[in-house]
Amino acid sequence: MSERTVFPTRTVREFLGKPHQHYIGGKWTSGASAKTIEVFNPATEEQIATVPAGGEAEIDAAVAAAREAFDTGPWPNMAPTERAGILFRFADLIAAHSDALSEIETLENGMSNFLSKFTVEQFISSFFRYYAGWTTKLTGETMPSRPLLGAPDDEWLVMTVKDPIGVVGMITPWNAPLAILSHKLAPALAAGCTLVLKPAELTPLATQRMVELSAEAGIPPGVINLVQGTGSEAGAQLARHDDVDKISFTGSTEVGRSIIRAAAGNLKRVQLELGGKSPVVVFDDADIVETATAAATACFIFSGQNCMAGTRLFLHERIEEPFLDALKQATEAFKIGNGFEDGVMLGPLISATQKSRVLRYIKQGLAEGAELLTGGDALPGPGHWVKPAIFTKTTPDMSIVREEIFGPVLVVQTFSDADVPQLANTINDSDYGLSGSVWTQNIQHGLRFARMIDSGQVSINAHAAIAPETPFGGNKQSGWGRECGREGIEAYLKTKAISIRH
Ligand code: NAP
Ligand code: MG
């Protein structure tokens, strides 16, 4: 970002000035509904766009377009190398447009533009490349098999083939619009599925730009459809729709439950990436300053609005004092502000609602007897700001320890050598199981705890080591299924067995 850049840049001003629409069957349309959604920049509280709010009619049209593209279109039947070629082109376009994509993401979500740009360029484009590679490797198996029917001397050839699951509905949250979309979009496209996207009403714009680029990349009409709208109308209709074969959802555990109920009608598949309350476990042999900085980042990056956030710190009591000093220092050093300012690490919270939710938890933590080591107060607007808060003197039953706050709040618990045998049980006493990390120079400790922590992803001496190749997802109430890696594409495939008697 050069010092002279003025945001929004001309490219993005032009994008913002265009009408924002749904994308159905390869055509941009305002839809039938007259309802609209106003989109705000959470750092300035200025309105940046208006998008249409689609409902049942728009979802029905988008599902019909996706169904037609799946049943008759070229996408599921295209030569794998050709589909890969289009996905590689899409990846190139994403990288080439990373400035504008990340600018739009920062405008609507507030996150640091440095982080967004880095993510789009390095991570999101490589996600599409990774899954483009899979299109040519979706093989079944042959197995020695002798089915029960037939004569004893019949010969058999038995094989499996992998088919795309069909029409997929994708419902995404506001906290990392582009990364979360890519976790779903890249493998689903590589598998040959067609889809309907319903982004969060708070952050509809970056997704729109991605859809524009997908068309430019050569993804045929009807393969990707986009309906803007609210969760209660557009999202719920997509979740319950009888002609949708699968819902892939990222968001809160509460809405995840409603998706499961809505999916019961036609028993569509459901994949869920939900909330978390992930542990960061620091042993007394960890490097204090390095680990304290990493722990502060693990919790406060994206201002704590991050499902993988390391919000529960378990700290060995032998290093309590110097570690907390270093943690406080690292936390207070984060620059808070508009994501376009140089050096800003922590942007605003997404909305006034989210800000009051976070402040409510902080008040409750104090009322329950926890102590604030730093932060926890609101900063004046415009924008929704809360200074990152670290709570000490916490106990396992406190609401700040048990519930996902989705804001910049870290709770510290200490343990002694005598607690170590029970520590994994204490850590696992949570409804969630998404991420986690163990910090130690002792590989025995590290591996033992990595194995014992009940979550979908644990890192040793790192937190949230997310990569296209590495499965990501939650245990317990953090979700169903895995994104990324081989499992990430298998989630969009169904297996058929074919038995040939000869
Ligand atoms: P949310 O309220 O669950 O919303 C997520 C999406 O679901 C939005 O698009 C929302 O639409 C839509 N939605 C709401 N009600 C719906 C319904 N009845 N039927 C269908 N769709 C509905 O979550 P959020 O507040 O945006 O995001 C924060 C949550 O997401 C946190 O709990 C966080 O942990 C979780 N998250 C998980 C992961 C992960 O990978 N595990 C990643 C990021 C976030 P509208 O917003 O437009 O109403
Ligand atoms: Mg919500």
Coordinates of C-alpha atoms and ligand atoms in Angstrom, one line a residue:
M1 CA 0.0 0.0 0.0
S2 CA 1.7 3.2 -1.1
E3 CA 1.4 6.2 1.3
R4 CA -0.4 8.2 -1.4
T5 CA -3.2 5.7 -2.0
V6 CA -6.6 7.2 -1.2
F7 CA -9.3 4.8 -0.3
P8 CA -11.6 3.9 -1.8
T9 CA -9.5 3.8 -4.9
R10 CA -11.1 4.6 -8.3
T11 CA -11.6 1.0 -9.2
V12 CA -13.4 0.3 -6.0
R13 CA -15.4 3.6 -6.2
E14 CA -16.6 2.4 -9.6
F15 CA -17.5 -1.0 -8.2
L16 CA -19.4 0.6 -5.3
G17 CA -21.2 3.0 -7.7
K18 CA -22.6 0.2 -9.8
P19 CA -26.0 -1.4 -9.0
H20 CA -25.5 -4.4 -6.8
Q21 CA -27.6 -7.3 -7.8
H22 CA -28.3 -11.0 -7.6
Y23 CA -26.6 -13.3 -10.2
I24 CA -28.9 -16.0 -11.4
G25 CA -28.4 -18.2 -14.4
G26 CA -25.5 -16.0 -15.7
K27 CA -27.5 -12.8 -15.5
W28 CA -27.4 -9.9 -13.1
T29 CA -30.8 -9.1 -11.8
S30 CA -32.5 -7.0 -9.1
G31 CA -35.0 -9.8 -8.5
A32 CA -38.7 -9.5 -7.7
S33 CA -38.5 -8.2 -4.1
A34 CA -38.4 -4.5 -3.5
K35 CA -36.6 -4.9 -0.2
T36 CA -33.0 -3.7 0.2
I37 CA -30.1 -4.0 2.6
E38 CA -27.9 -1.0 3.4
V39 CA -24.2 -1.9 3.7
F40 CA -22.0 0.1 6.1
N41 CA -18.3 0.5 6.7
P42 CA -17.9 -0.5 10.4
A43 CA -14.9 1.8 10.8
T44 CA -16.7 4.9 9.8
E45 CA -20.4 3.9 10.0
E46 CA -20.8 5.4 6.6
Q47 CA -23.1 3.7 4.2
I48 CA -21.1 2.3 1.3
A49 CA -23.8 0.4 -0.8
T50 CA -27.3 -0.9 -1.0
V51 CA -28.0 -4.4 -2.2
P52 CA -31.3 -6.0 -3.0
A53 CA -32.7 -8.4 -0.3
G54 CA -33.8 -11.5 -2.1
G55 CA -36.3 -13.9 -0.6
E56 CA -38.1 -17.1 -1.6
A57 CA -38.6 -16.1 -5.3
E58 CA -35.0 -15.2 -5.9
I59 CA -33.7 -18.3 -4.1
D60 CA -36.2 -20.5 -6.1
A61 CA -34.9 -19.0 -9.3
A62 CA -31.3 -19.4 -8.3
V63 CA -31.8 -23.0 -7.3
A64 CA -33.6 -23.7 -10.6
A65 CA -30.7 -22.2 -12.5
A66 CA -28.2 -24.2 -10.5
R67 CA -30.2 -27.4 -11.1
E68 CA -30.4 -26.8 -14.8
A69 CA -26.7 -26.1 -15.0
F70 CA -26.0 -29.3 -13.1
D71 CA -28.4 -31.5 -15.1
T72 CA -27.8 -30.2 -18.6
G73 CA -24.8 -27.8 -18.5
P74 CA -21.2 -28.6 -19.4
W75 CA -19.7 -28.1 -15.9
P76 CA -20.1 -31.5 -14.2
N77 CA -19.2 -33.4 -17.4
M78 CA -16.4 -31.2 -18.6
A79 CA -13.0 -32.8 -19.2
P80 CA -11.2 -32.5 -15.8
T81 CA -8.2 -30.8 -17.3
E82 CA -10.6 -28.2 -18.9
R83 CA -12.3 -27.6 -15.5
A84 CA -8.9 -27.3 -13.9
G85 CA -7.9 -24.8 -16.5
I86 CA -10.8 -22.5 -15.7
L87 CA -10.1 -22.8 -12.0
F88 CA -6.4 -21.9 -12.5
R89 CA -7.6 -18.9 -14.5
F90 CA -10.0 -17.9 -11.7
A91 CA -7.0 -18.2 -9.2
D92 CA -4.9 -15.9 -11.5
L93 CA -7.7 -13.4 -11.7
I94 CA -8.2 -13.4 -7.9
A95 CA -4.4 -12.7 -7.5
A96 CA -4.5 -10.0 -10.2
H97 CA -7.5 -8.3 -8.5
S98 CA -6.3 -8.8 -4.9
D99 CA -6.0 -5.0 -4.4
A100 CA -9.6 -4.4 -5.1
L101 CA -10.9 -7.6 -3.5
S102 CA -9.1 -6.9 -0.3
E103 CA -10.1 -3.2 -0.4
I104 CA -13.8 -4.2 -0.7
E105 CA -13.4 -6.7 2.2
T106 CA -11.8 -4.0 4.4
L107 CA -14.5 -1.5 3.5
E108 CA -17.4 -3.8 4.4
N109 CA -15.8 -5.8 7.3
G110 CA -13.2 -3.4 8.8
M111 CA -10.3 -5.9 8.9
S112 CA -6.7 -4.7 8.4
N113 CA -6.2 -4.2 4.7
F114 CA -2.7 -5.5 5.0
L115 CA -4.1 -8.8 6.4
S116 CA -6.8 -9.0 3.8
K117 CA -4.5 -8.3 0.9
F118 CA -2.0 -10.9 2.2
T119 CA -4.8 -13.4 2.6
V120 CA -6.3 -12.9 -0.9
E121 CA -2.9 -12.9 -2.7
Q122 CA -1.2 -15.7 -0.8
F123 CA -4.0 -17.9 0.5
I124 CA -7.2 -17.5 -1.4
S125 CA -5.7 -17.7 -4.9
S126 CA -3.6 -20.7 -3.8
F127 CA -6.8 -22.4 -2.5
F128 CA -8.2 -22.4 -6.0
R129 CA -4.9 -23.7 -7.4
Y130 CA -4.9 -26.5 -4.9
Y131 CA -8.4 -27.6 -5.8
A132 CA -7.8 -27.1 -9.5
G133 CA -5.2 -29.8 -9.0
W134 CA -7.8 -32.1 -7.5
T135 CA -10.1 -32.0 -10.5
T136 CA -7.9 -34.5 -12.3
K137 CA -7.4 -36.8 -9.3
L138 CA -11.0 -37.7 -8.3
T139 CA -10.5 -41.4 -8.7
G140 CA -12.6 -44.3 -7.4
E141 CA -11.2 -47.7 -6.6
T142 CA -11.5 -51.3 -8.0
M143 CA -11.9 -54.0 -5.4
P144 CA -11.7 -57.7 -5.4
S145 CA -15.3 -58.6 -4.6
R146 CA -17.7 -61.5 -5.0
P147 CA -21.3 -60.3 -4.6
L148 CA -23.6 -62.8 -3.0
L149 CA -25.8 -63.2 -6.1
G150 CA -24.8 -65.0 -9.2
A151 CA -23.1 -68.4 -9.8
P152 CA -20.0 -69.4 -7.9
D153 CA -17.8 -69.3 -10.9
D154 CA -19.0 -65.9 -12.2
E155 CA -16.2 -63.3 -12.5
W156 CA -16.7 -59.8 -11.2
L157 CA -15.2 -56.4 -11.7
V158 CA -16.3 -54.0 -9.0
M159 CA -15.4 -50.4 -9.0
T160 CA -16.4 -47.1 -7.5
V161 CA -16.8 -43.8 -9.3
K162 CA -17.0 -40.3 -7.7
D163 CA -19.8 -38.0 -8.8
P164 CA -20.4 -34.4 -7.8
I165 CA -23.1 -34.2 -5.1
G166 CA -25.3 -31.8 -7.1
V167 CA -26.7 -28.4 -6.2
V168 CA -25.0 -26.9 -3.1
G169 CA -26.3 -24.0 -1.1
M170 CA -23.5 -22.0 0.6
I171 CA -24.3 -19.7 3.5
T172 CA -21.4 -17.6 4.8
P173 CA -20.8 -15.2 7.7
W174 CA -19.3 -11.7 7.8
N175 CA -16.1 -12.2 9.7
A176 CA -13.8 -13.3 6.9
P177 CA -16.0 -13.1 3.8
L178 CA -13.5 -14.1 1.1
A179 CA -11.5 -16.8 3.0
I180 CA -14.7 -18.6 4.1
L181 CA -16.3 -18.4 0.7
S182 CA -13.2 -19.9 -0.9
H183 CA -13.1 -22.8 1.6
K184 CA -16.4 -23.9 0.1
L185 CA -16.4 -22.5 -3.5
A186 CA -13.0 -24.0 -4.6
P187 CA -13.6 -27.6 -3.7
A188 CA -17.3 -27.5 -4.8
L189 CA -16.4 -26.2 -8.2
A190 CA -13.5 -28.7 -8.6
A191 CA -15.9 -31.5 -7.8
G192 CA -18.3 -30.3 -10.5
C193 CA -21.1 -29.1 -8.3
T194 CA -23.3 -26.1 -9.1
L195 CA -24.2 -23.7 -6.4
V196 CA -26.2 -20.9 -4.8
L197 CA -24.3 -18.4 -2.6
K198 CA -26.0 -16.4 0.3
P199 CA -23.4 -14.2 1.9
A200 CA -23.9 -12.4 5.2
E201 CA -26.1 -9.3 4.8
L202 CA -23.4 -7.3 6.6
T203 CA -20.7 -8.2 4.0
P204 CA -22.3 -8.9 0.6
L205 CA -19.9 -7.0 -1.6
A206 CA -16.6 -8.9 -1.7
T207 CA -18.6 -12.0 -2.6
Q208 CA -20.2 -10.1 -5.5
R209 CA -16.8 -9.2 -6.8
M210 CA -15.6 -12.8 -6.6
V211 CA -18.7 -13.9 -8.6
E212 CA -17.9 -11.3 -11.3
L213 CA -14.4 -12.6 -11.6
S214 CA -15.7 -16.2 -11.8
A215 CA -17.7 -15.3 -14.9
E216 CA -14.6 -13.6 -16.3
A217 CA -12.6 -16.8 -15.7
G218 CA -15.1 -18.7 -17.8
I219 CA -17.2 -20.5 -15.3
P220 CA -20.4 -21.2 -17.3
P221 CA -23.7 -19.5 -16.5
G222 CA -25.8 -21.2 -13.8
V223 CA -22.8 -22.8 -12.1
I224 CA -22.4 -20.1 -9.6
N225 CA -25.6 -18.2 -8.5
L226 CA -25.6 -15.4 -6.0
V227 CA -28.6 -14.3 -3.9
Q228 CA -28.2 -11.3 -1.6
G229 CA -30.5 -11.3 1.4
T230 CA -31.0 -11.9 5.0
G231 CA -30.5 -15.2 6.8
S232 CA -34.1 -15.4 8.0
E233 CA -35.5 -15.0 4.5
A234 CA -33.0 -16.0 1.8
G235 CA -30.9 -18.2 4.0
A236 CA -33.8 -20.1 5.5
Q237 CA -35.4 -20.7 2.1
L238 CA -32.1 -22.1 0.7
A239 CA -31.7 -24.4 3.8
R240 CA -35.1 -25.8 3.4
H241 CA -35.3 -26.0 -0.4
D242 CA -36.2 -29.5 -1.7
D243 CA -34.1 -29.2 -4.8
V244 CA -30.8 -28.4 -3.0
D245 CA -28.6 -31.5 -2.4
K246 CA -26.3 -30.0 0.3
I247 CA -25.9 -27.0 2.5
S248 CA -22.4 -25.9 3.4
F249 CA -22.8 -23.4 6.3
T250 CA -20.3 -21.3 8.3
G251 CA -21.6 -19.3 11.1
S252 CA -23.0 -19.6 14.6
T253 CA -23.8 -22.8 16.4
E254 CA -27.3 -21.5 17.0
V255 CA -28.1 -21.0 13.3
G256 CA -26.3 -24.3 12.5
R257 CA -29.0 -26.0 14.5
S258 CA -31.7 -24.3 12.5
I259 CA -30.0 -25.4 9.3
I260 CA -30.1 -29.0 10.4
R261 CA -33.8 -28.7 11.2
A262 CA -34.5 -27.1 7.8
A263 CA -32.5 -29.7 6.0
A264 CA -34.6 -32.5 7.4
G265 CA -37.3 -32.0 4.7
N266 CA -35.4 -33.6 1.8
L267 CA -32.5 -35.0 4.0
K268 CA -30.0 -32.9 2.2
R269 CA -26.4 -33.2 3.3
V270 CA -25.2 -30.6 5.8
Q271 CA -21.7 -29.4 6.5
L272 CA -21.2 -27.0 9.4
E273 CA -18.3 -24.8 10.4
L274 CA -19.5 -23.3 13.7
G275 CA -18.2 -21.5 16.7
G276 CA -15.2 -22.1 18.9
K277 CA -13.6 -21.3 22.3
S278 CA -10.1 -22.6 21.4
P279 CA -7.4 -23.2 24.0
V280 CA -3.8 -22.0 23.9
V281 CA -1.7 -24.1 26.3
V282 CA 1.6 -22.6 27.4
F283 CA 4.1 -24.7 29.3
D284 CA 6.9 -23.2 31.4
D285 CA 9.6 -24.0 28.9
A286 CA 8.1 -21.9 26.1
D287 CA 9.9 -18.8 24.9
I288 CA 8.1 -16.2 26.9
V289 CA 8.1 -13.1 24.7
E290 CA 7.6 -15.0 21.5
T291 CA 4.8 -17.1 22.9
A292 CA 3.1 -14.1 24.6
T293 CA 3.1 -12.2 21.3
A294 CA 1.7 -15.2 19.5
A295 CA -1.0 -15.8 22.1
A296 CA -2.1 -12.2 21.8
T297 CA -2.3 -12.5 18.1
A298 CA -4.1 -15.9 18.3
C299 CA -6.8 -14.2 20.3
F300 CA -7.0 -10.7 19.0
I301 CA -6.4 -11.0 15.2
F302 CA -9.5 -9.8 13.4
S303 CA -10.4 -8.1 16.7
G304 CA -11.3 -11.5 18.1
Q305 CA -14.0 -12.0 15.4
N306 CA -12.4 -15.3 14.3
C307 CA -13.8 -18.7 14.8
M308 CA -10.3 -20.2 15.5
A309 CA -9.4 -17.5 18.0
G310 CA -7.4 -18.8 20.9
T311 CA -9.6 -17.3 23.6
R312 CA -8.8 -19.5 26.5
L313 CA -5.2 -19.3 27.7
F314 CA -3.9 -22.1 30.0
L315 CA -0.7 -20.8 31.5
H316 CA 1.9 -22.7 33.6
E317 CA 2.0 -20.9 36.9
R318 CA 5.8 -20.9 37.0
I319 CA 5.9 -18.3 34.3
E320 CA 2.7 -16.5 35.2
E321 CA 4.2 -13.1 36.1
P322 CA 6.7 -12.6 33.2
F323 CA 4.3 -14.1 30.7
L324 CA 1.4 -11.9 31.7
D325 CA 3.6 -8.8 31.5
A326 CA 4.7 -9.8 28.0
L327 CA 1.1 -10.6 27.0
K328 CA -0.1 -7.2 28.3
Q329 CA 2.6 -5.4 26.5
A330 CA 2.0 -7.3 23.2
T331 CA -1.7 -6.6 23.4
E332 CA -1.3 -2.9 24.2
A333 CA 1.1 -2.6 21.3
F334 CA -1.5 -3.6 18.7
K335 CA -2.6 -0.5 16.7
I336 CA -6.4 -0.2 16.6
G337 CA -8.0 1.8 13.9
N338 CA -9.3 2.0 10.3
G339 CA -8.0 -1.0 8.4
F340 CA -6.6 1.2 5.7
E341 CA -4.2 3.1 8.1
D342 CA -0.6 1.9 8.0
G343 CA 0.3 -0.4 10.8
V344 CA -3.3 -1.1 12.0
M345 CA -3.6 -4.6 13.2
L346 CA -7.1 -4.5 14.8
G347 CA -10.0 -3.1 13.0
P348 CA -13.5 -2.3 14.4
L349 CA -16.1 -4.8 15.5
I350 CA -18.5 -5.4 12.7
S351 CA -21.6 -3.6 14.2
A352 CA -23.1 -1.8 17.1
T353 CA -24.8 -5.0 18.1
Q354 CA -21.6 -6.9 18.2
K355 CA -19.9 -4.2 20.2
S356 CA -22.7 -4.2 22.9
R357 CA -22.6 -8.0 23.0
V358 CA -18.8 -7.9 23.7
L359 CA -19.2 -5.1 26.3
R360 CA -22.0 -7.1 28.0
Y361 CA -19.7 -10.1 28.4
I362 CA -16.9 -7.9 29.8
K363 CA -19.3 -6.5 32.4
Q364 CA -20.5 -9.9 33.3
G365 CA -16.9 -11.2 33.6
L366 CA -16.2 -8.4 36.1
A367 CA -19.4 -9.1 38.0
E368 CA -18.5 -12.8 38.2
G369 CA -15.2 -11.9 39.9
A370 CA -12.6 -12.0 37.1
E371 CA -10.1 -9.2 36.9
L372 CA -9.1 -7.1 33.9
L373 CA -5.3 -7.1 33.2
T374 CA -5.8 -4.6 30.3
G375 CA -8.5 -3.2 27.9
G376 CA -12.2 -3.9 27.9
D377 CA -13.3 -0.4 27.4
A378 CA -15.1 1.1 24.4
L379 CA -13.4 3.7 22.3
P380 CA -15.3 6.7 20.9
G381 CA -17.0 6.4 17.5
P382 CA -17.6 6.7 14.7
G383 CA -16.9 3.0 14.3
H384 CA -17.4 0.1 16.8
W385 CA -14.3 -0.1 18.9
V386 CA -13.4 -2.1 22.0
K387 CA -9.9 -2.3 23.4
P388 CA -8.7 -5.9 23.6
A389 CA -9.4 -7.3 27.0
I390 CA -7.4 -9.8 29.1
F391 CA -9.1 -11.4 32.1
T392 CA -7.2 -13.1 34.9
K393 CA -8.6 -14.8 38.0
T394 CA -11.1 -16.6 36.0
T395 CA -12.8 -19.9 36.9
P396 CA -14.1 -22.6 34.6
D397 CA -17.8 -21.9 35.3
M398 CA -17.7 -18.2 34.3
S399 CA -19.7 -17.3 31.2
I400 CA -16.6 -15.5 29.7
V401 CA -14.8 -18.8 29.9
R402 CA -17.6 -21.0 28.6
E403 CA -19.3 -19.0 25.9
E404 CA -18.1 -17.8 22.5
I405 CA -17.9 -14.0 22.6
F406 CA -16.6 -13.4 19.1
G407 CA -14.8 -10.3 20.1
P408 CA -11.4 -9.3 21.6
V409 CA -11.6 -11.0 25.0
L410 CA -9.0 -13.4 26.3
V411 CA -9.5 -15.4 29.5
V412 CA -6.4 -16.7 31.4
Q413 CA -6.4 -19.7 33.7
T414 CA -3.2 -21.0 35.3
F415 CA -2.1 -24.6 36.0
S416 CA 0.6 -26.2 38.2
D417 CA 2.7 -29.4 37.6
A418 CA 0.2 -31.1 39.8
D419 CA -2.7 -30.1 37.5
V420 CA -1.0 -31.5 34.4
P421 CA -2.6 -35.0 34.6
Q422 CA -6.1 -33.5 34.6
L423 CA -5.3 -30.6 32.3
A424 CA -6.7 -32.1 29.2
N425 CA -10.0 -32.8 30.9
T426 CA -10.2 -29.2 32.1
I427 CA -9.4 -28.0 28.5
N428 CA -11.9 -30.3 27.0
D429 CA -14.7 -29.2 29.3
S430 CA -16.2 -27.0 26.6
D431 CA -19.1 -27.3 24.2
Y432 CA -16.7 -26.4 21.4
G433 CA -13.7 -28.1 19.7
L434 CA -12.5 -26.2 16.7
S435 CA -8.8 -25.2 17.1
G436 CA -6.1 -25.1 19.7
S437 CA -2.4 -24.8 20.3
V438 CA 0.3 -26.1 22.6
W439 CA 3.5 -24.1 23.3
T440 CA 6.5 -26.0 24.6
Q441 CA 10.0 -27.0 23.8
N442 CA 9.2 -30.5 25.0
I443 CA 7.9 -32.5 22.0
Q444 CA 6.6 -35.2 24.3
H445 CA 4.3 -32.7 26.1
G446 CA 3.4 -31.1 22.8
L447 CA 2.4 -34.2 21.1
R448 CA 0.6 -35.7 24.1
F449 CA -1.5 -32.6 24.4
A450 CA -2.1 -32.2 20.7
R451 CA -3.5 -35.7 20.8
M452 CA -5.6 -35.2 23.9
I453 CA -7.2 -31.8 23.0
D454 CA -10.6 -32.6 21.6
S455 CA -10.7 -30.3 18.5
G456 CA -10.4 -30.6 14.8
Q457 CA -7.1 -28.8 14.5
V458 CA -4.2 -28.4 17.0
S459 CA -0.9 -26.9 16.4
I460 CA 2.3 -27.1 18.3
N461 CA 4.2 -23.8 18.7
A462 CA 1.8 -22.1 16.3
H463 CA -2.0 -21.3 16.4
A464 CA -4.5 -21.8 13.6
A465 CA -2.1 -23.2 11.1
I466 CA -4.5 -23.1 8.2
A467 CA -3.5 -24.2 4.7
P468 CA -5.3 -25.5 1.6
E469 CA -3.9 -29.0 2.2
T470 CA -4.8 -29.2 5.9
P471 CA -8.2 -30.4 7.0
F472 CA -10.1 -27.8 9.1
G473 CA -13.3 -28.2 11.0
G474 CA -14.8 -28.8 14.4
N475 CA -15.6 -31.5 16.9
K476 CA -18.6 -31.3 19.3
Q477 CA -20.7 -28.2 18.7
S478 CA -18.0 -26.6 16.5
G479 CA -19.4 -28.4 13.5
W480 CA -19.9 -31.3 11.1
G481 CA -17.3 -32.3 8.5
R482 CA -14.0 -30.9 7.4
E483 CA -13.0 -28.2 4.8
C484 CA -9.6 -28.1 3.1
G485 CA -7.4 -31.0 2.0
R486 CA -8.7 -34.2 0.4
E487 CA -11.6 -34.3 2.9
G488 CA -12.6 -30.8 1.7
I489 CA -13.3 -32.1 -1.8
E490 CA -14.7 -35.4 -0.8
A491 CA -17.4 -33.5 1.0
Y492 CA -18.7 -32.4 -2.4
L493 CA -18.6 -35.9 -4.0
K494 CA -20.8 -39.0 -3.7
T495 CA -19.6 -42.5 -4.2
K496 CA -21.2 -44.9 -6.6
A497 CA -20.4 -48.6 -6.7
I498 CA -20.6 -50.3 -10.1
S499 CA -20.4 -54.1 -10.2
I500 CA -19.9 -55.9 -13.5
R501 CA -20.5 -59.6 -13.8
H502 CA -18.6 -61.1 -16.7
Ligands
NAP1 P1 -24.7 -16.3 11.9 O1 -25.6 -15.3 12.5 O2 -24.9 -17.7 12.2 O3 -24.8 -16.0 10.3 C1 -24.1 -16.8 9.4 C2 -24.9 -16.8 8.1 O4 -26.1 -17.5 8.3 C3 -25.2 -15.4 7.6 O5 -25.2 -15.4 6.2 C4 -26.7 -15.3 8.1 O6 -27.4 -14.3 7.3 C5 -27.2 -16.7 7.8 N1 -28.4 -17.0 8.6 C6 -28.9 -16.4 9.7 N2 -30.0 -17.0 10.1 C7 -30.3 -18.0 9.2 C8 -31.3 -19.0 9.1 N3 -32.3 -19.1 10.0 N4 -31.2 -19.8 8.0 C9 -30.2 -19.8 7.2 N5 -29.2 -18.9 7.2 C10 -29.2 -18.0 8.3 O7 -23.2 -16.0 12.2 P2 -22.5 -14.7 12.2 O8 -23.0 -13.9 13.4 O9 -22.6 -14.0 10.9 O10 -20.9 -15.1 12.4 C11 -20.3 -15.4 13.6 C12 -20.3 -16.9 13.9 O11 -19.7 -17.7 12.9 C13 -19.5 -17.2 15.1 O12 -20.2 -18.1 16.0 C14 -18.3 -17.9 14.6 O13 -17.6 -18.7 15.4 C15 -18.8 -18.6 13.4 N6 -17.7 -18.9 12.4 C16 -17.3 -20.1 12.3 C17 -16.2 -20.4 11.4 C18 -15.7 -21.8 11.2 O14 -15.1 -22.0 10.2 N7 -16.0 -22.7 12.1 C19 -15.7 -19.4 10.7 C20 -16.2 -18.1 10.8 C21 -17.2 -17.8 11.7 P3 -27.4 -12.8 7.7 O15 -26.2 -12.5 8.5 O16 -27.5 -12.2 6.4 O17 -28.7 -12.6 8.5
MG2 MG -25.9 -13.3 13.0

